[in-house]
Coordinates of C-alpha atoms and ligand atoms in Angstrom, one line a residue:
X1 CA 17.4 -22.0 -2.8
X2 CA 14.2 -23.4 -0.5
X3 CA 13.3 -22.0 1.9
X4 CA 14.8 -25.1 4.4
X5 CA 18.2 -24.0 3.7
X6 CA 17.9 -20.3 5.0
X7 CA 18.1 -21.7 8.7
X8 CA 14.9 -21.0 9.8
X9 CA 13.2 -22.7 13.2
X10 CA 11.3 -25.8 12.5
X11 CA 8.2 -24.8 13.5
X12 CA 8.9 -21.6 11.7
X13 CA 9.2 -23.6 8.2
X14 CA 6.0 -25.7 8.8
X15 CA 4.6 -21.8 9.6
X16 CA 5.8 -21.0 5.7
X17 CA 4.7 -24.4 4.3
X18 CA 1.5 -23.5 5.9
X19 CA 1.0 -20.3 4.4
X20 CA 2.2 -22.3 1.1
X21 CA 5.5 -20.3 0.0
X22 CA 7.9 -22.4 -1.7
X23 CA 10.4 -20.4 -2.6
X24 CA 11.8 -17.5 -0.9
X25 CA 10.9 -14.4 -3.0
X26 CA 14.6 -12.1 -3.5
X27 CA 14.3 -9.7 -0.4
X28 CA 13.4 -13.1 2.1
X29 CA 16.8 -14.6 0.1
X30 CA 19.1 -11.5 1.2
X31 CA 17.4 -10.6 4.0
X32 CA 16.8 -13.4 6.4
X33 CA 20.5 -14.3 6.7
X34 CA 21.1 -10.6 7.9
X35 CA 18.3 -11.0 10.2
X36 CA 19.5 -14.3 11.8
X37 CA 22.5 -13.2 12.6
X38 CA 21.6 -10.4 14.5
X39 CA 22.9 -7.4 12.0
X40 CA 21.2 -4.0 11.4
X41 CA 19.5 -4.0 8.4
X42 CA 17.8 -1.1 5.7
X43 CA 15.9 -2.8 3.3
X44 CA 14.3 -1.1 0.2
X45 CA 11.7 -2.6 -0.8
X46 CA 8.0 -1.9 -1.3
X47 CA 5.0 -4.0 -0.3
X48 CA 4.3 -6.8 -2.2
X49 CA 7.8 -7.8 -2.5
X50 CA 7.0 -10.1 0.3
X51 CA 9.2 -8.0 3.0
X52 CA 7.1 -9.0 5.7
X53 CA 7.9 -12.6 5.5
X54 CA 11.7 -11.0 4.7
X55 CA 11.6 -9.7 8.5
X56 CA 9.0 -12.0 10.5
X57 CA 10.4 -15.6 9.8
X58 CA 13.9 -14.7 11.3
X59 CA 12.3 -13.0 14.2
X60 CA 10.2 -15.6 14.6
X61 CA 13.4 -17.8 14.7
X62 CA 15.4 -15.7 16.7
X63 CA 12.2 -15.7 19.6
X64 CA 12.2 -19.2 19.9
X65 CA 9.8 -19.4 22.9
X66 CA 7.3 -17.4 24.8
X67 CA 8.6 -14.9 27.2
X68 CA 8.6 -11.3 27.3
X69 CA 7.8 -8.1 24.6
X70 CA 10.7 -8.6 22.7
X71 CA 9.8 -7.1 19.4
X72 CA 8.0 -3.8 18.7
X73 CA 6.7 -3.5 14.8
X74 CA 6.0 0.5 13.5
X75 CA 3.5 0.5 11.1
X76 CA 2.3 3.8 9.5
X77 CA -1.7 2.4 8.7
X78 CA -4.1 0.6 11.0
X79 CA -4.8 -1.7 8.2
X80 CA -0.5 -2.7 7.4
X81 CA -0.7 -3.0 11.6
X82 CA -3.4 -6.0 10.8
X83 CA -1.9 -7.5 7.9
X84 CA 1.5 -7.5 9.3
X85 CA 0.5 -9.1 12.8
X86 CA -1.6 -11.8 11.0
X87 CA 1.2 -12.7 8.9
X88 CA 3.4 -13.4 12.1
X89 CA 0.3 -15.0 13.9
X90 CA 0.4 -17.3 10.8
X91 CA 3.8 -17.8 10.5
X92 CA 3.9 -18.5 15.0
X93 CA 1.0 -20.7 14.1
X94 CA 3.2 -23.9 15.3
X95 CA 5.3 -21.9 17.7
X96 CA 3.6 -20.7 21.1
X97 CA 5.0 -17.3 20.5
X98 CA 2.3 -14.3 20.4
X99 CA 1.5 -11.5 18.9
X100 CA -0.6 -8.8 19.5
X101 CA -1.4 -5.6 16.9
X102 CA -2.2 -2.2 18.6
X103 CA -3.9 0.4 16.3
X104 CA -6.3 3.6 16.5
X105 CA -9.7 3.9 15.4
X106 CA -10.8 0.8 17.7
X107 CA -11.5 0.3 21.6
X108 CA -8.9 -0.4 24.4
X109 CA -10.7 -3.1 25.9
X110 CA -9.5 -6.6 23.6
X111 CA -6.1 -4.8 23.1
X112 CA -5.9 -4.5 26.6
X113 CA -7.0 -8.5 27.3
X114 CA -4.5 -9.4 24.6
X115 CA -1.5 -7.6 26.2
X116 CA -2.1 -8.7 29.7
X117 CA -2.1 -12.5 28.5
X118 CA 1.3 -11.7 27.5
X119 CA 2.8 -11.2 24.5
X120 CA 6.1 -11.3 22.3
X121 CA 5.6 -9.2 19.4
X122 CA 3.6 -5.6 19.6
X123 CA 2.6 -4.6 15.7
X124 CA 1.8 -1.2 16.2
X125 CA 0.7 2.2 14.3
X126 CA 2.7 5.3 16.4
X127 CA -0.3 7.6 17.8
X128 CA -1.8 4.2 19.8
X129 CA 1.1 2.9 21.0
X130 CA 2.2 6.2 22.7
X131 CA -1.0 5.7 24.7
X132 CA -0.2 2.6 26.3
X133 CA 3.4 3.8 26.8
X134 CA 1.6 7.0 28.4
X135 CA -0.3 4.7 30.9
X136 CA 3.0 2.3 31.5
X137 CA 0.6 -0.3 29.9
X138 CA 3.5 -0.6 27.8
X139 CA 6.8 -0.8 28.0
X140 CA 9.6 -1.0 25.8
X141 CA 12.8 -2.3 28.2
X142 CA 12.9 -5.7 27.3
X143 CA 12.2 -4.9 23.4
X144 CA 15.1 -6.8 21.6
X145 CA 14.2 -6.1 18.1
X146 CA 12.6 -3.2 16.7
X147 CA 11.1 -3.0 13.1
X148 CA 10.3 0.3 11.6
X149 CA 8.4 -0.4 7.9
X150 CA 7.4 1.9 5.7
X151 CA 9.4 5.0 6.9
X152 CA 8.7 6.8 4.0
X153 CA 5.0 6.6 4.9
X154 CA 5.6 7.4 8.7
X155 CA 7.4 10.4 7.8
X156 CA 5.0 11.5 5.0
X157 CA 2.6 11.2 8.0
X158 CA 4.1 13.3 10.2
X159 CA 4.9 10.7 12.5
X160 CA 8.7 11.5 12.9
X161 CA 8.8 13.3 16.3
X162 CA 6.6 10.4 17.4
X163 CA 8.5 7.4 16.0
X164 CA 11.4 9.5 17.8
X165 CA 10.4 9.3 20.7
X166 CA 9.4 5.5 20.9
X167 CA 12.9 4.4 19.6
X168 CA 14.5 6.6 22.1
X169 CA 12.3 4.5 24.6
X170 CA 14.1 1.1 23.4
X171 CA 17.2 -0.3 25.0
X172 CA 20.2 1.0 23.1
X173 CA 21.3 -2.7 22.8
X174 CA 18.4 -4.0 20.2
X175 CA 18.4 -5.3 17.0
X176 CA 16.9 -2.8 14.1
X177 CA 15.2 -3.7 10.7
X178 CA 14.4 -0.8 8.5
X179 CA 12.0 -0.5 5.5
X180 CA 11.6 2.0 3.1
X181 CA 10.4 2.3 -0.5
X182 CA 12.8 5.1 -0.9
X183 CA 15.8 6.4 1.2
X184 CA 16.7 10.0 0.4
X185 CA 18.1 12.3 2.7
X186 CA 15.8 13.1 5.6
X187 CA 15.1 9.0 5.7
X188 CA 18.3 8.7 6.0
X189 CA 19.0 10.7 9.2
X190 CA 16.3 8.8 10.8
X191 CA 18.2 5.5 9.2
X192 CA 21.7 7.1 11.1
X193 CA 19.9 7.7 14.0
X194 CA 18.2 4.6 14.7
X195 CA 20.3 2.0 13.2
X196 CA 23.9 0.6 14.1
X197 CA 26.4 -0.1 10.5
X198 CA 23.2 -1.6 8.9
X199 CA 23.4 -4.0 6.1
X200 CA 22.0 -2.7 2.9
X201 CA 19.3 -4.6 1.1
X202 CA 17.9 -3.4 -2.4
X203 CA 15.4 -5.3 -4.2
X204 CA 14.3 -3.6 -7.4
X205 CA 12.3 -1.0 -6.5
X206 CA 9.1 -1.8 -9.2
X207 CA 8.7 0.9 -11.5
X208 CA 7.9 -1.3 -14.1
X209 CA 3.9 -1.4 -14.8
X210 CA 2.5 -4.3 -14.9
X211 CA 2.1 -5.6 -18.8
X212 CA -1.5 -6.8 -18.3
X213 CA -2.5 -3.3 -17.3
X214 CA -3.4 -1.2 -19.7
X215 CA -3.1 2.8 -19.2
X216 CA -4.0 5.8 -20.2
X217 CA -4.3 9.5 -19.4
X218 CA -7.6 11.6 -20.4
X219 CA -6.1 14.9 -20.4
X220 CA -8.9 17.7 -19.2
X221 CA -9.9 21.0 -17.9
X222 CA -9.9 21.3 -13.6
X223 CA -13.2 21.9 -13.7
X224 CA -14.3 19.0 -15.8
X225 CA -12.6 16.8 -13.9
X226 CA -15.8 15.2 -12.1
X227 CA -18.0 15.0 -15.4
X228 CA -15.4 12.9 -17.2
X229 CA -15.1 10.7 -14.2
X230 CA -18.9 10.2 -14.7
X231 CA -18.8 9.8 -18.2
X232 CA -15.5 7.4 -18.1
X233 CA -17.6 5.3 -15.6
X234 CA -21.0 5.6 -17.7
X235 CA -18.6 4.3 -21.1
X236 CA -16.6 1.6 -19.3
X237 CA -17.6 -1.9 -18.7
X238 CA -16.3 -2.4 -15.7
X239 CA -16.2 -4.7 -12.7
X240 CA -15.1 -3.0 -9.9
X241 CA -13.3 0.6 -9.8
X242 CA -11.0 2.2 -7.4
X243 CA -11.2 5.7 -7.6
X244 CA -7.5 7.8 -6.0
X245 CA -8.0 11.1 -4.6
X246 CA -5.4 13.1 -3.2
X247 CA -7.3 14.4 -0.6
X248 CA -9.3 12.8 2.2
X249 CA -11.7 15.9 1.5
X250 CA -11.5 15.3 -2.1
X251 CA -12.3 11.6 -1.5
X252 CA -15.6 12.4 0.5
X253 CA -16.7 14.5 -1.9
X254 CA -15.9 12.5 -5.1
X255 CA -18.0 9.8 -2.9
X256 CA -20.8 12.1 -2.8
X257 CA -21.2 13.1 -6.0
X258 CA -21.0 9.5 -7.2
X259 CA -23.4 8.5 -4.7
X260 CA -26.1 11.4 -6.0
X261 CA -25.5 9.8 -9.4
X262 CA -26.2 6.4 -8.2
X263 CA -23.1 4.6 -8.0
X264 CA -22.9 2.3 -4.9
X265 CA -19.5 3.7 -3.8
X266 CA -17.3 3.1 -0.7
X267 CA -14.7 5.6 0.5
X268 CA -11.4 4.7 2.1
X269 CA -9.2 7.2 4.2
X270 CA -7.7 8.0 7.1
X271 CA -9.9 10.0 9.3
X272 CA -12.4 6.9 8.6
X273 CA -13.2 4.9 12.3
X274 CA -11.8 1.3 11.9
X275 CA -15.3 -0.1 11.7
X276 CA -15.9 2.1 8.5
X277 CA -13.1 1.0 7.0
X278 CA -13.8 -2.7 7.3
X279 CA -17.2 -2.3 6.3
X280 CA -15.6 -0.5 3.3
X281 CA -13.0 -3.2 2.3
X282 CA -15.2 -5.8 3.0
X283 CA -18.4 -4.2 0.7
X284 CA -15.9 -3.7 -2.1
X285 CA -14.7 -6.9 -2.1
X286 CA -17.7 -8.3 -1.6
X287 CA -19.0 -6.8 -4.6
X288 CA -22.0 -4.2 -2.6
X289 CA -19.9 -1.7 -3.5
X290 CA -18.9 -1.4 -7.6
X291 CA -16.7 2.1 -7.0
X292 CA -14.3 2.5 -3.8
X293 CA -12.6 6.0 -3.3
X294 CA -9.4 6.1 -1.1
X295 CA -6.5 8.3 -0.6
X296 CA -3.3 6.7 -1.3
X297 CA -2.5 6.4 2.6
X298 CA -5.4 4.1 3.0
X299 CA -4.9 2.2 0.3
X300 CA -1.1 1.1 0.9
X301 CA -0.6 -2.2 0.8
X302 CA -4.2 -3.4 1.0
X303 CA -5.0 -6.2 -1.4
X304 CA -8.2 -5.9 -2.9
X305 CA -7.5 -8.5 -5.8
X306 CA -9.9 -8.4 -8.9
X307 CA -10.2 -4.5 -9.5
X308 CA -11.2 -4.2 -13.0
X309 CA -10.0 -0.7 -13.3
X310 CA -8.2 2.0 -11.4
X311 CA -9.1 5.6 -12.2
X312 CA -6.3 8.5 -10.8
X313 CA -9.3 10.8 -10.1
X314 CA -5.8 13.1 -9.2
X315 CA -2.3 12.4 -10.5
X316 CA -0.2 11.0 -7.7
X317 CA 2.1 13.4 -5.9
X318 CA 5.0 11.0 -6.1
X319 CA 6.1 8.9 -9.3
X320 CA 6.3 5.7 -7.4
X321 CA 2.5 5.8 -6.2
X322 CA 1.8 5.7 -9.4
X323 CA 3.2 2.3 -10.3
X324 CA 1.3 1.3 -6.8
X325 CA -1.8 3.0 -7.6
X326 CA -2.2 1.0 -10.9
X327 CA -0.4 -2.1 -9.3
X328 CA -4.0 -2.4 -8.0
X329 CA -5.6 -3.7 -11.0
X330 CA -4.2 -6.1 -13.2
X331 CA -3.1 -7.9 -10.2
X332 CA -2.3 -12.1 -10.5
X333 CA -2.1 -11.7 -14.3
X334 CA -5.4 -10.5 -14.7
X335 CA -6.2 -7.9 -17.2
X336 CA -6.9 -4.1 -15.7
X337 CA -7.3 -0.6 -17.6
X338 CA -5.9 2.0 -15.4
X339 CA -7.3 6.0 -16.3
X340 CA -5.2 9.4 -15.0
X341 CA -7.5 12.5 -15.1
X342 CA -4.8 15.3 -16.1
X343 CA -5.1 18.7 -16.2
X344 CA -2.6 21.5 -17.9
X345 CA -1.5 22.0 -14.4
X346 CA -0.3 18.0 -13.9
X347 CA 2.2 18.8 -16.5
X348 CA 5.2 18.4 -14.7
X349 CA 3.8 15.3 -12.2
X350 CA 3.2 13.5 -15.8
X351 CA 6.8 13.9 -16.9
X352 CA 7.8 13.0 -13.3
X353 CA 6.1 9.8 -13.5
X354 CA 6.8 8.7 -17.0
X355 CA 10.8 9.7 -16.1
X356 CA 10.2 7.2 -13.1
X357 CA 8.7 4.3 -15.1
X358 CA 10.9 5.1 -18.4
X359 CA 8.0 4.8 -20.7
X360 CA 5.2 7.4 -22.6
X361 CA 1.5 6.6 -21.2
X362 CA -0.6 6.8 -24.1
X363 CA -3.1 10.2 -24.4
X364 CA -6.9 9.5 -25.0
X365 CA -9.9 11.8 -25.3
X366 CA -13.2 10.4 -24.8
X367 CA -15.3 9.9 -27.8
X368 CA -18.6 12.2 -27.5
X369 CA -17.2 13.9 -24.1
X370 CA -18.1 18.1 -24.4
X371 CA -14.3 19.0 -24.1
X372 CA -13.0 22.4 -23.8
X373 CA -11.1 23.4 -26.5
X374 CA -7.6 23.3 -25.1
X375 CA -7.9 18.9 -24.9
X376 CA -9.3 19.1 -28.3
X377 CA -6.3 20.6 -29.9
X378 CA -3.5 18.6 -27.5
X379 CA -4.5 15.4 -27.6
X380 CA -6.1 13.2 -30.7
X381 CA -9.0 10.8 -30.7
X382 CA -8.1 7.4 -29.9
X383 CA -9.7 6.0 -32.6
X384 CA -7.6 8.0 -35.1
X385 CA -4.2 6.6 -33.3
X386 CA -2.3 3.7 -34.4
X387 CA -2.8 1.0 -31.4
X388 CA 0.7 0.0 -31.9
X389 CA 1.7 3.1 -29.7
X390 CA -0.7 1.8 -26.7
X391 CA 0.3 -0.6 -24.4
X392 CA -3.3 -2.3 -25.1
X393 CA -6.9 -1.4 -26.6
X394 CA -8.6 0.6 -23.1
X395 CA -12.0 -0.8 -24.1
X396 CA -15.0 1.4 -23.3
X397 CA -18.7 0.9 -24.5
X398 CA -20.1 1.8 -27.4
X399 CA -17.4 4.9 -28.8
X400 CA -14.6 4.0 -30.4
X401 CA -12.9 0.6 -28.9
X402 CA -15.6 -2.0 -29.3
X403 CA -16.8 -3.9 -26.4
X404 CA -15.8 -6.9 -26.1
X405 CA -17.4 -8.8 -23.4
X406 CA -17.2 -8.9 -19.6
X407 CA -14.8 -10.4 -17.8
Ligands
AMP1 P1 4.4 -8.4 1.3 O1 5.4 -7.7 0.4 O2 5.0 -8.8 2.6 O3 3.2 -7.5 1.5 O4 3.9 -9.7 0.6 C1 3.2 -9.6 -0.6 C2 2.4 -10.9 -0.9 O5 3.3 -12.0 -1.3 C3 1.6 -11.5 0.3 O6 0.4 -11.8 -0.1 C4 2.4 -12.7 0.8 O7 1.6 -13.6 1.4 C5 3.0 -13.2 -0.5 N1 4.4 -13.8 -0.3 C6 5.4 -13.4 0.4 N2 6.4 -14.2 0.4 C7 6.1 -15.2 -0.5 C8 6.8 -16.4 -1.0 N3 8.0 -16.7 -0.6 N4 6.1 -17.2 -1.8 C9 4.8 -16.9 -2.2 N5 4.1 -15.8 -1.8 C10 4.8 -15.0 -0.9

């Protein structure tokens, strides 16, 4: 079905054929009818789905003209709050609807401009907007529609008693869309709370890994952790790396010890100002910067396309950042290696993860690497194993997989 048959606005479609969609993608298909006709909705779905699209082009529809500020987006991260407000921008770009995004880490002053020439839709992260609503900058009577994405993330960020409070500031009589990779119980209550006999919308939550990625985990000892990241990085041809931490702490000082070793590395996270965060994106995807370390907060939903490899510095607390982690790489049929740094203690996590995506990741040990004895005796040499077993040949320099080119 095109997208011209889903009943969107006019100037909304020329917004899509603009932004050159053809055809709706499976959540836009089941959710925009919801949408359009003015029905509560809790969608599953994770980013890159295209569930923005899935939620914007029917508001955009339903809006119809300039007025008032009808529609309040939550986003969890400053940089979903941009990406999600310049996808409606584009999408409004033939309507004269607009839309403003309010975020931390960046001054008052254009927000402030932008929201006094009058807007329609407020994308916002929680902590900023309850400043504006503090000052009465804001308000939140006339909101009509009120999207709360990634609740999972919200929550994990401690932002319940705040996302709380600003639905209890909207008119009881609203329209609400909700988005969540997951709902298990405690998302739920917010889900009951916020949301009137919602329509349920389940797009395959993607725990399949990409085929064109090709994984592995190096199995090691705690505290050797940062010299095989050095020596994984020293053996692998690689383009561009994206290093996971768990830790904003542990991604600063991954950073500096990569730095000291004369990597040219950028570090993503959340206690970074906005302006440090651009500059990182921007240097990594510019190429200044070969190695970017983020947390997985930070790096939700960003697209950085072309990142040769991803490297789980730690094994992801939850199974499904694991499939977004790697997601990262191998992106637009490209081919990626993706690397997990284990240790005895990750034992369970592993299991967790390779439940969640219902297949083994291959076990490698690198070649010439001054292991302790307990990955010696686990885990064999990669050379000695029959490729068959591996989703792909993980190609490092010299060793045992022979280079075979750059891409
Ligand atoms: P999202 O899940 O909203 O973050 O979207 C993921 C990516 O898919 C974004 O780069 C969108 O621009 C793109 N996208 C969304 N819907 C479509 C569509 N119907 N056709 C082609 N690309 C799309």
């Amino acid at each position: 079905m095109p997208f011209k048959a889903l009943h969107l606005s006019d100037n909304v479609l020329r917004g899509v054929q603009a932004a050159g969609y053809t055809d709706p993608t499976p959540i836009q298909l089941r959710a925009i009818p919801v949408v359009l006709g003015g029905g509560d909705l809790i969608g599953s779905a994770q980013t890159g789905t295209g569930k923005t699209a899935a939620f914007a082009l029917p508001i955009l529809t339903r809006l119809g003209q300039h007025g008032r500020v009808r529609v309040l987006v939550l986003e969890p991260t400053r940089e979903l709050a941009a990406q999600v407000e310049t996808a409606f921008r584009d999408f409004a770009r033939f309507t004269d609807l607009r839309t403003v995004a309010i975020f931390g880490g960046v001054g008052y002053g254009l927000q402030r401009q932008e929201l006094k020439r009058g807007v329609d839709v407020l994308v916002a992260t929680p902590g900023r907007l309850v400043d504006y609503l503090k000052t009465g900058e804001i308000n939140l009577r006339d909101i009509t529609i009120l999207v709360l994405d990634e609740v999972d993330r919200m929550l994990d960020m401690g932002f319940l008693p705040v996302v709380k409070d600003i639905i209890a500031r909207c008119p009881r009589e609203r329209q609400t869309l909700f988005f969540s990779a997951t709902v298990p119980p405690e998302i739920q209550a917010v889900a009951s709370f916020a949301l009137r006999n919602p329509t349920r919308v389940e797009v395959g939550i993607n725990r399949s890994v990409n085929e064109s990625v090709k994984h592995a985990l190096y199995p090691v000892a705690a505290d050797q952790k940062f010299d095989l990241l050095e020596a994984l990085l020293a053996k692998t041809d690689f383009d561009s790396v994206l290093v996971f931490s768990r830790t904003k702490h542990g991604a600063d000082k991954i950073a500096r010890r990569l730095k000291a070793a004369n990597h040219s590395v950028a570090v993503l996270h959340a206690n970074r100002s906005q302006n440090q965060r651009i500059e990182a994106l921007a240097g990594f995807k510019s190429g200044k910067y070969e190695v970017m370390v983020a947390t997985d907060i930070a790096a939700r939903g960003i697209d950085v396309a072309g990142v040769s490899h991803v490297i789980n510095y730690d094994v992801p607390e939850k199974p499904e950042d694991y499939v977004h982690r790697i997601g990262r790489t191998g992106r637009a049929q490209a081919v990626g290696d993706a690397f997990t740094l284990v240790t005895p203690e990750n034992a369970g996590d592993i299991r967790d993860i390779q439940r969640f995506i219902g297949a083994k990741i291959p076990e490698l040990r690198l070649e010439g690497f001054p292991y302790r004895a307990f990955v010696a005796r686990t885990v064999e040499p990669a050379h000695q194993r029959g490729h068959g077993s591996l989703p792909g040949q993980i190609r490092h320099k010299g060793s045992f997989n022979r280079y075979r080119g750059r891409r």
